[in-house]
PDB file of C-alpha atoms in Angstrom:
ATOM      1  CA  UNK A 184      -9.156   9.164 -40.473  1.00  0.00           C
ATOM      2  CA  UNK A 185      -8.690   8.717 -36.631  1.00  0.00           C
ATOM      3  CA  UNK A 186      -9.996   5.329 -35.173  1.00  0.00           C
ATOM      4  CA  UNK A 187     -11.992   5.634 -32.128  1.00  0.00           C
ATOM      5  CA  UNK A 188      -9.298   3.694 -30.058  1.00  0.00           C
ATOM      6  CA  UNK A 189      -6.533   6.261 -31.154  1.00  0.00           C
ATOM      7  CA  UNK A 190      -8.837   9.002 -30.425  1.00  0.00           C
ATOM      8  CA  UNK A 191     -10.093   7.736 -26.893  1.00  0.00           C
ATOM      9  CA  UNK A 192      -6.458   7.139 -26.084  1.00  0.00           C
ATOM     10  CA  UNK A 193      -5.812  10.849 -26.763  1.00  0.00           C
ATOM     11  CA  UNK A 194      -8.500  11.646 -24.749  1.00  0.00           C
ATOM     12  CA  UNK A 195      -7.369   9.974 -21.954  1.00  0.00           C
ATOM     13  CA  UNK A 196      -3.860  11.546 -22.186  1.00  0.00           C
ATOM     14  CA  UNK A 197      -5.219  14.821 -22.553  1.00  0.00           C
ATOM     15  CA  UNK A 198      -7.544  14.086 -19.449  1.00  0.00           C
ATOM     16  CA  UNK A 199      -4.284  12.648 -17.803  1.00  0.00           C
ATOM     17  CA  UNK A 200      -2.140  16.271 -18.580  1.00  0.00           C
ATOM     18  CA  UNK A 201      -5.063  18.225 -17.633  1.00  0.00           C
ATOM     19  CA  UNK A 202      -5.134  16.458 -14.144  1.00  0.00           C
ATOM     20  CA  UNK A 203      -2.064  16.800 -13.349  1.00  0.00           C
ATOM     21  CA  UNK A 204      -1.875  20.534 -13.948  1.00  0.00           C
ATOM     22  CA  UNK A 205      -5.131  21.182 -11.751  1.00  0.00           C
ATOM     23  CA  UNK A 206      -3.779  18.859  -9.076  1.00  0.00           C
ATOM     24  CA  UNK A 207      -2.416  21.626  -6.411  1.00  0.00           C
ATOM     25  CA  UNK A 208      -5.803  22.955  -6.549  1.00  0.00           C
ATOM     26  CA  UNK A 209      -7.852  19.774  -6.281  1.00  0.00           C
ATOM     27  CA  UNK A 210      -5.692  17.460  -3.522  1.00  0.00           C
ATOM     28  CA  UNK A 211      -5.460  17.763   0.425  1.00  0.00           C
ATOM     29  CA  UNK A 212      -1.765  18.764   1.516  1.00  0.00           C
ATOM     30  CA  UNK A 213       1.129  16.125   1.866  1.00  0.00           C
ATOM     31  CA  UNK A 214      -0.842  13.537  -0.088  1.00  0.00           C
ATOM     32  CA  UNK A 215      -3.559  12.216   2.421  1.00  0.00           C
ATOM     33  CA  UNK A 216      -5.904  10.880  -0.363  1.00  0.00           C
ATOM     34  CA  UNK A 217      -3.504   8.832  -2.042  1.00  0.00           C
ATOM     35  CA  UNK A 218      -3.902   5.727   0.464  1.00  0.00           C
ATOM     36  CA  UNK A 219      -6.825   3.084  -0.036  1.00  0.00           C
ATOM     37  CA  UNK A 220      -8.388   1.297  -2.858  1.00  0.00           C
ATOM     38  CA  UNK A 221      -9.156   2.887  -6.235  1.00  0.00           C
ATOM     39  CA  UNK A 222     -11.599   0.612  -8.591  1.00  0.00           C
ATOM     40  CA  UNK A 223     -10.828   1.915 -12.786  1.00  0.00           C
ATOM     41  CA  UNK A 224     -13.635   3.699 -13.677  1.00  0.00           C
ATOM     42  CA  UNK A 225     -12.348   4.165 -17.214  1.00  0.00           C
ATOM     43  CA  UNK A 226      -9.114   2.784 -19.353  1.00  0.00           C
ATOM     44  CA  UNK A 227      -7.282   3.710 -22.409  1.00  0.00           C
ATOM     45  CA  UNK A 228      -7.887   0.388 -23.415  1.00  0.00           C
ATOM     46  CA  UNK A 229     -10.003  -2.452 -22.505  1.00  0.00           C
ATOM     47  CA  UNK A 230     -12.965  -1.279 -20.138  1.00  0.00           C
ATOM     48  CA  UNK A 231     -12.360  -3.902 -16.234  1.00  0.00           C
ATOM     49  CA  UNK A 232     -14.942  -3.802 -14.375  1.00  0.00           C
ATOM     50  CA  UNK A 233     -12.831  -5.624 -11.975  1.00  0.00           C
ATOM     51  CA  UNK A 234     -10.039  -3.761 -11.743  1.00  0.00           C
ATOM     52  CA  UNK A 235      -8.275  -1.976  -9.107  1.00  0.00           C
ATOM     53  CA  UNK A 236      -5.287  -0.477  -6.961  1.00  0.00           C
ATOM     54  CA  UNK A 237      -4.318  -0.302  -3.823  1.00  0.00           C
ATOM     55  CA  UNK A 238      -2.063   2.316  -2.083  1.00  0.00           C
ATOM     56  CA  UNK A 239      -0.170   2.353   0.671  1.00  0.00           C
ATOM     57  CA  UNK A 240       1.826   5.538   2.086  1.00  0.00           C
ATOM     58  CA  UNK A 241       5.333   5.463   4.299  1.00  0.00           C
ATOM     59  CA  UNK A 242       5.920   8.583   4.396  1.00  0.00           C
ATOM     60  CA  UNK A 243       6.688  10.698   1.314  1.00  0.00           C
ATOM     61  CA  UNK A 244       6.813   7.033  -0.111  1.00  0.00           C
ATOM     62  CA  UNK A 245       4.011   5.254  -1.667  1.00  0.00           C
ATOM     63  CA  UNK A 246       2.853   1.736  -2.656  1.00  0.00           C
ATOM     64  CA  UNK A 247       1.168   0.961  -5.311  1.00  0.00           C
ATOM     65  CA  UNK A 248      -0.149  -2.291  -5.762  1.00  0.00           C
ATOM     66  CA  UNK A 249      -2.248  -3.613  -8.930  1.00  0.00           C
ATOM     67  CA  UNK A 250      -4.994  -6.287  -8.531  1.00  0.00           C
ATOM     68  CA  UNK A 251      -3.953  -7.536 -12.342  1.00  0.00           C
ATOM     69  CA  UNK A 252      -0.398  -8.397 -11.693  1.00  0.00           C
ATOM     70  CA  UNK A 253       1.895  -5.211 -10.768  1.00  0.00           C
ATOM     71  CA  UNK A 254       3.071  -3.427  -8.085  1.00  0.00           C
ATOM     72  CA  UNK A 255       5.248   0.058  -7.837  1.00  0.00           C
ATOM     73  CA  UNK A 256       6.986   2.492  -5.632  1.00  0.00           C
ATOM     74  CA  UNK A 257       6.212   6.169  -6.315  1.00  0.00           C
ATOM     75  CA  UNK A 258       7.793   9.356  -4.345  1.00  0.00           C
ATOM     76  CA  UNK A 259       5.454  12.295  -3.206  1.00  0.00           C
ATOM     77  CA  UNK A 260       6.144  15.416  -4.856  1.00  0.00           C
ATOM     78  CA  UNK A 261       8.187  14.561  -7.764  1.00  0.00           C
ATOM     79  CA  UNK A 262       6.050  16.188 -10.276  1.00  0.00           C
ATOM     80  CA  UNK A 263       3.735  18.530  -8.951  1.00  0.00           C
ATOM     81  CA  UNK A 264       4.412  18.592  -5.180  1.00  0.00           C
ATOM     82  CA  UNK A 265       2.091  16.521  -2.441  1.00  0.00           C
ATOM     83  CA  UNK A 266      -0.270  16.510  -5.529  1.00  0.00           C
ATOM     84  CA  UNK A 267       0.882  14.047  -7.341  1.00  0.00           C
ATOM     85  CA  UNK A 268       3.620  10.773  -7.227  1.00  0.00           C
ATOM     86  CA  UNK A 269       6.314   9.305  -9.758  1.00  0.00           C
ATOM     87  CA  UNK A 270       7.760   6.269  -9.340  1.00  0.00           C
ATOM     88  CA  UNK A 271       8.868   2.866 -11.029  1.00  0.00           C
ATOM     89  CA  UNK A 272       7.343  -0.595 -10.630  1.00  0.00           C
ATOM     90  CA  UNK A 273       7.587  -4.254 -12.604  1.00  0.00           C
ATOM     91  CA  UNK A 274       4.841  -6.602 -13.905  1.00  0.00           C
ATOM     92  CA  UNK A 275       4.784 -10.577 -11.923  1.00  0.00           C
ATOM     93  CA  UNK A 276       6.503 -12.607 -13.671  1.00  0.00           C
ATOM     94  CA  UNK A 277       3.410 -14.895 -13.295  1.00  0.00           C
ATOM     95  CA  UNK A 278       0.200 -14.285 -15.479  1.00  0.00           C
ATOM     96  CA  UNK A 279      -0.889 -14.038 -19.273  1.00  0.00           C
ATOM     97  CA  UNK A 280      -0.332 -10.448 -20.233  1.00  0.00           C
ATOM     98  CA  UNK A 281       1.837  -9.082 -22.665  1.00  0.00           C
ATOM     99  CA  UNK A 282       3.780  -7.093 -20.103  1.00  0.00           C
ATOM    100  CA  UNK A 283       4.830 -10.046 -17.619  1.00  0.00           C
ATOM    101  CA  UNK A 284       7.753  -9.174 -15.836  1.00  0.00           C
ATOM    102  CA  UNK A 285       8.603  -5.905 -17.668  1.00  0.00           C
ATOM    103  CA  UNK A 286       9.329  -2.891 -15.619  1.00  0.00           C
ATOM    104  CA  UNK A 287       8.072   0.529 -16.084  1.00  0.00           C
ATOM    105  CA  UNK A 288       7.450   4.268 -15.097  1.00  0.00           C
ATOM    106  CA  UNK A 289       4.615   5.621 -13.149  1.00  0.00           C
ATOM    107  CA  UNK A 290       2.846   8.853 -12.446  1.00  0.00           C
ATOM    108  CA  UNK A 291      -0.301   8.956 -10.755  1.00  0.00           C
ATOM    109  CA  UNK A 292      -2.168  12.596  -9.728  1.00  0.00           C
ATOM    110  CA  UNK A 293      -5.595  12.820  -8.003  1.00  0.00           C
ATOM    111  CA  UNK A 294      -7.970  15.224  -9.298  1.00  0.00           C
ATOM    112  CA  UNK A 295     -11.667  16.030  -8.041  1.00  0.00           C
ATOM    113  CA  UNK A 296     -11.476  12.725  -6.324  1.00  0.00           C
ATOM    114  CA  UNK A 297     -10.353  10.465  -8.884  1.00  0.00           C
ATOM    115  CA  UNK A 298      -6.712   9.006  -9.472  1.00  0.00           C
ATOM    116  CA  UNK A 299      -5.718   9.528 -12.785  1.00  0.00           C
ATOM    117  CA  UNK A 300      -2.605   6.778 -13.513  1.00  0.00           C
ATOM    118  CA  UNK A 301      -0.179   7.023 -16.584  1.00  0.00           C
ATOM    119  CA  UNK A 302       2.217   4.050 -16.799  1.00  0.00           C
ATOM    120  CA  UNK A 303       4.682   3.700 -19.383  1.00  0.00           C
ATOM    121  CA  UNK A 304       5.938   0.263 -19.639  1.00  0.00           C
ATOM    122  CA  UNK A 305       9.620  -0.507 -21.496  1.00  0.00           C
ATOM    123  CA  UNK A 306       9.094  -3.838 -24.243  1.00  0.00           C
ATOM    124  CA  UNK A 307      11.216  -6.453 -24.648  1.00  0.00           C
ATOM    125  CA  UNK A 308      12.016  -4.776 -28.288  1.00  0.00           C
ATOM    126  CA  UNK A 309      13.083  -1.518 -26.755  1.00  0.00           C
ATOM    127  CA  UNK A 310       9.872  -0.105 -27.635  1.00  0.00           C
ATOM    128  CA  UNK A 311       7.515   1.352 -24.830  1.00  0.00           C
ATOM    129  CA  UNK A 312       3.580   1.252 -24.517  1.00  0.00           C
ATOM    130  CA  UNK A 313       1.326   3.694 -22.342  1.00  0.00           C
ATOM    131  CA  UNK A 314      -1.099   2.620 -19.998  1.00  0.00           C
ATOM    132  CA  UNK A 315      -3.643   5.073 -18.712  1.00  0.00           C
ATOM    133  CA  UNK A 316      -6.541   4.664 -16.628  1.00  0.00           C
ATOM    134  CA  UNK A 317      -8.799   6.882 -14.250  1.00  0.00           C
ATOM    135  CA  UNK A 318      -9.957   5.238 -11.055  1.00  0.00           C
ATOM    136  CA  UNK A 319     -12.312   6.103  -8.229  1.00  0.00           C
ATOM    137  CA  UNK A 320     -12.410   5.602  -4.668  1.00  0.00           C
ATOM    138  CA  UNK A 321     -13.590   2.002  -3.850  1.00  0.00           C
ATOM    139  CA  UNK A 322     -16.957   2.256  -3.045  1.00  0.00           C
ATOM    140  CA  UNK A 323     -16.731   0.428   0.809  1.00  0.00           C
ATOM    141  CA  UNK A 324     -14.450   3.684   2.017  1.00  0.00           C
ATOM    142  CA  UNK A 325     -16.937   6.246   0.380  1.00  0.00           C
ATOM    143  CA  UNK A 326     -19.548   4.859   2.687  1.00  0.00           C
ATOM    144  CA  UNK A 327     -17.570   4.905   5.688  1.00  0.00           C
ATOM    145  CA  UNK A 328     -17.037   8.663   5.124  1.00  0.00           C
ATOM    146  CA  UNK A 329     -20.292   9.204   4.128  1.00  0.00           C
ATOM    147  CA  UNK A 330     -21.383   7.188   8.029  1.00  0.00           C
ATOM    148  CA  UNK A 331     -18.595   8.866   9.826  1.00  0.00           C
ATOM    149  CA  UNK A 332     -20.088  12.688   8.082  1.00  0.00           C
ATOM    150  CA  UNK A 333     -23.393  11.850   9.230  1.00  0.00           C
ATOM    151  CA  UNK A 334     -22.852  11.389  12.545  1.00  0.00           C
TER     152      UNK A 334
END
């Protein structure tokens, strides 16, 4: 018998595979919507209502910056093209998580407006742990575009 963790966590990586095969056909060219703040709108894991990320593009480079303690560097086109980033980032040292100050692998894709993040982070033991989550648009930039449409 499946538990409903170890099923909802296969959910989420099918979700998370299925996203980043539809991505060419669901992102603007040379990834424009990557940029902003993303609040989690669903987890693997623990449900955080307070959670977010924040992205930052230099070119075909982007930042990735956690509001629980992380940050990464991803590169456009990787996997996927424009549609999608892969990168590698590292926990702060600081904090009360399991992964402080490990490093590990990202990939993030954006599909039908949401960012769908799988992180992969390398243990202590040698061991490695996934990390998925799906995030949406913080709400403050939808309703600028929404003002800036109307007008």
């Amino acid at each position: 018998m499946i538990s409903w963790r170890r099923a909802l966590r296969r959910l989420f990586a099918v979700l998370l595979m299925l996203g980043c095969a539809l991505a060419p056909t669901a992102v603007s060219a040379n990834g424009a919507a990557f940029p902003g703040e993303w609040q989690q709108v669903a987890s693997a894991t623990d449900a955080c209502d307070t959670c977010w990320v924040e992205i930052r593009r230099n070119g075909p480079v982007l930042k990735v910056t956690g509001k629980d303690g992380w940050f990464a560097v991803a590169h456009l086109g990787r996997v996927g093209g424009d549609f999608s980033a892969e990168g590698i980032g590292r926990w702060n040292d600081s904090g009360s998580n399991d992964y402080r100050g490990l490093p590990f692998g990202l990939r993030i894709a954006i599909v039908d407006d949401h960012l769908y993040m799988d992180m992969v982070v390398q243990m202590d033991d040698g061991s490695t742990r996934a990390v998925r989550a799906i995030f949406d648009k913080r709400r403050s930039e939808k309703t600028g575009r929404l003002v800036a449409l109307r007008s």
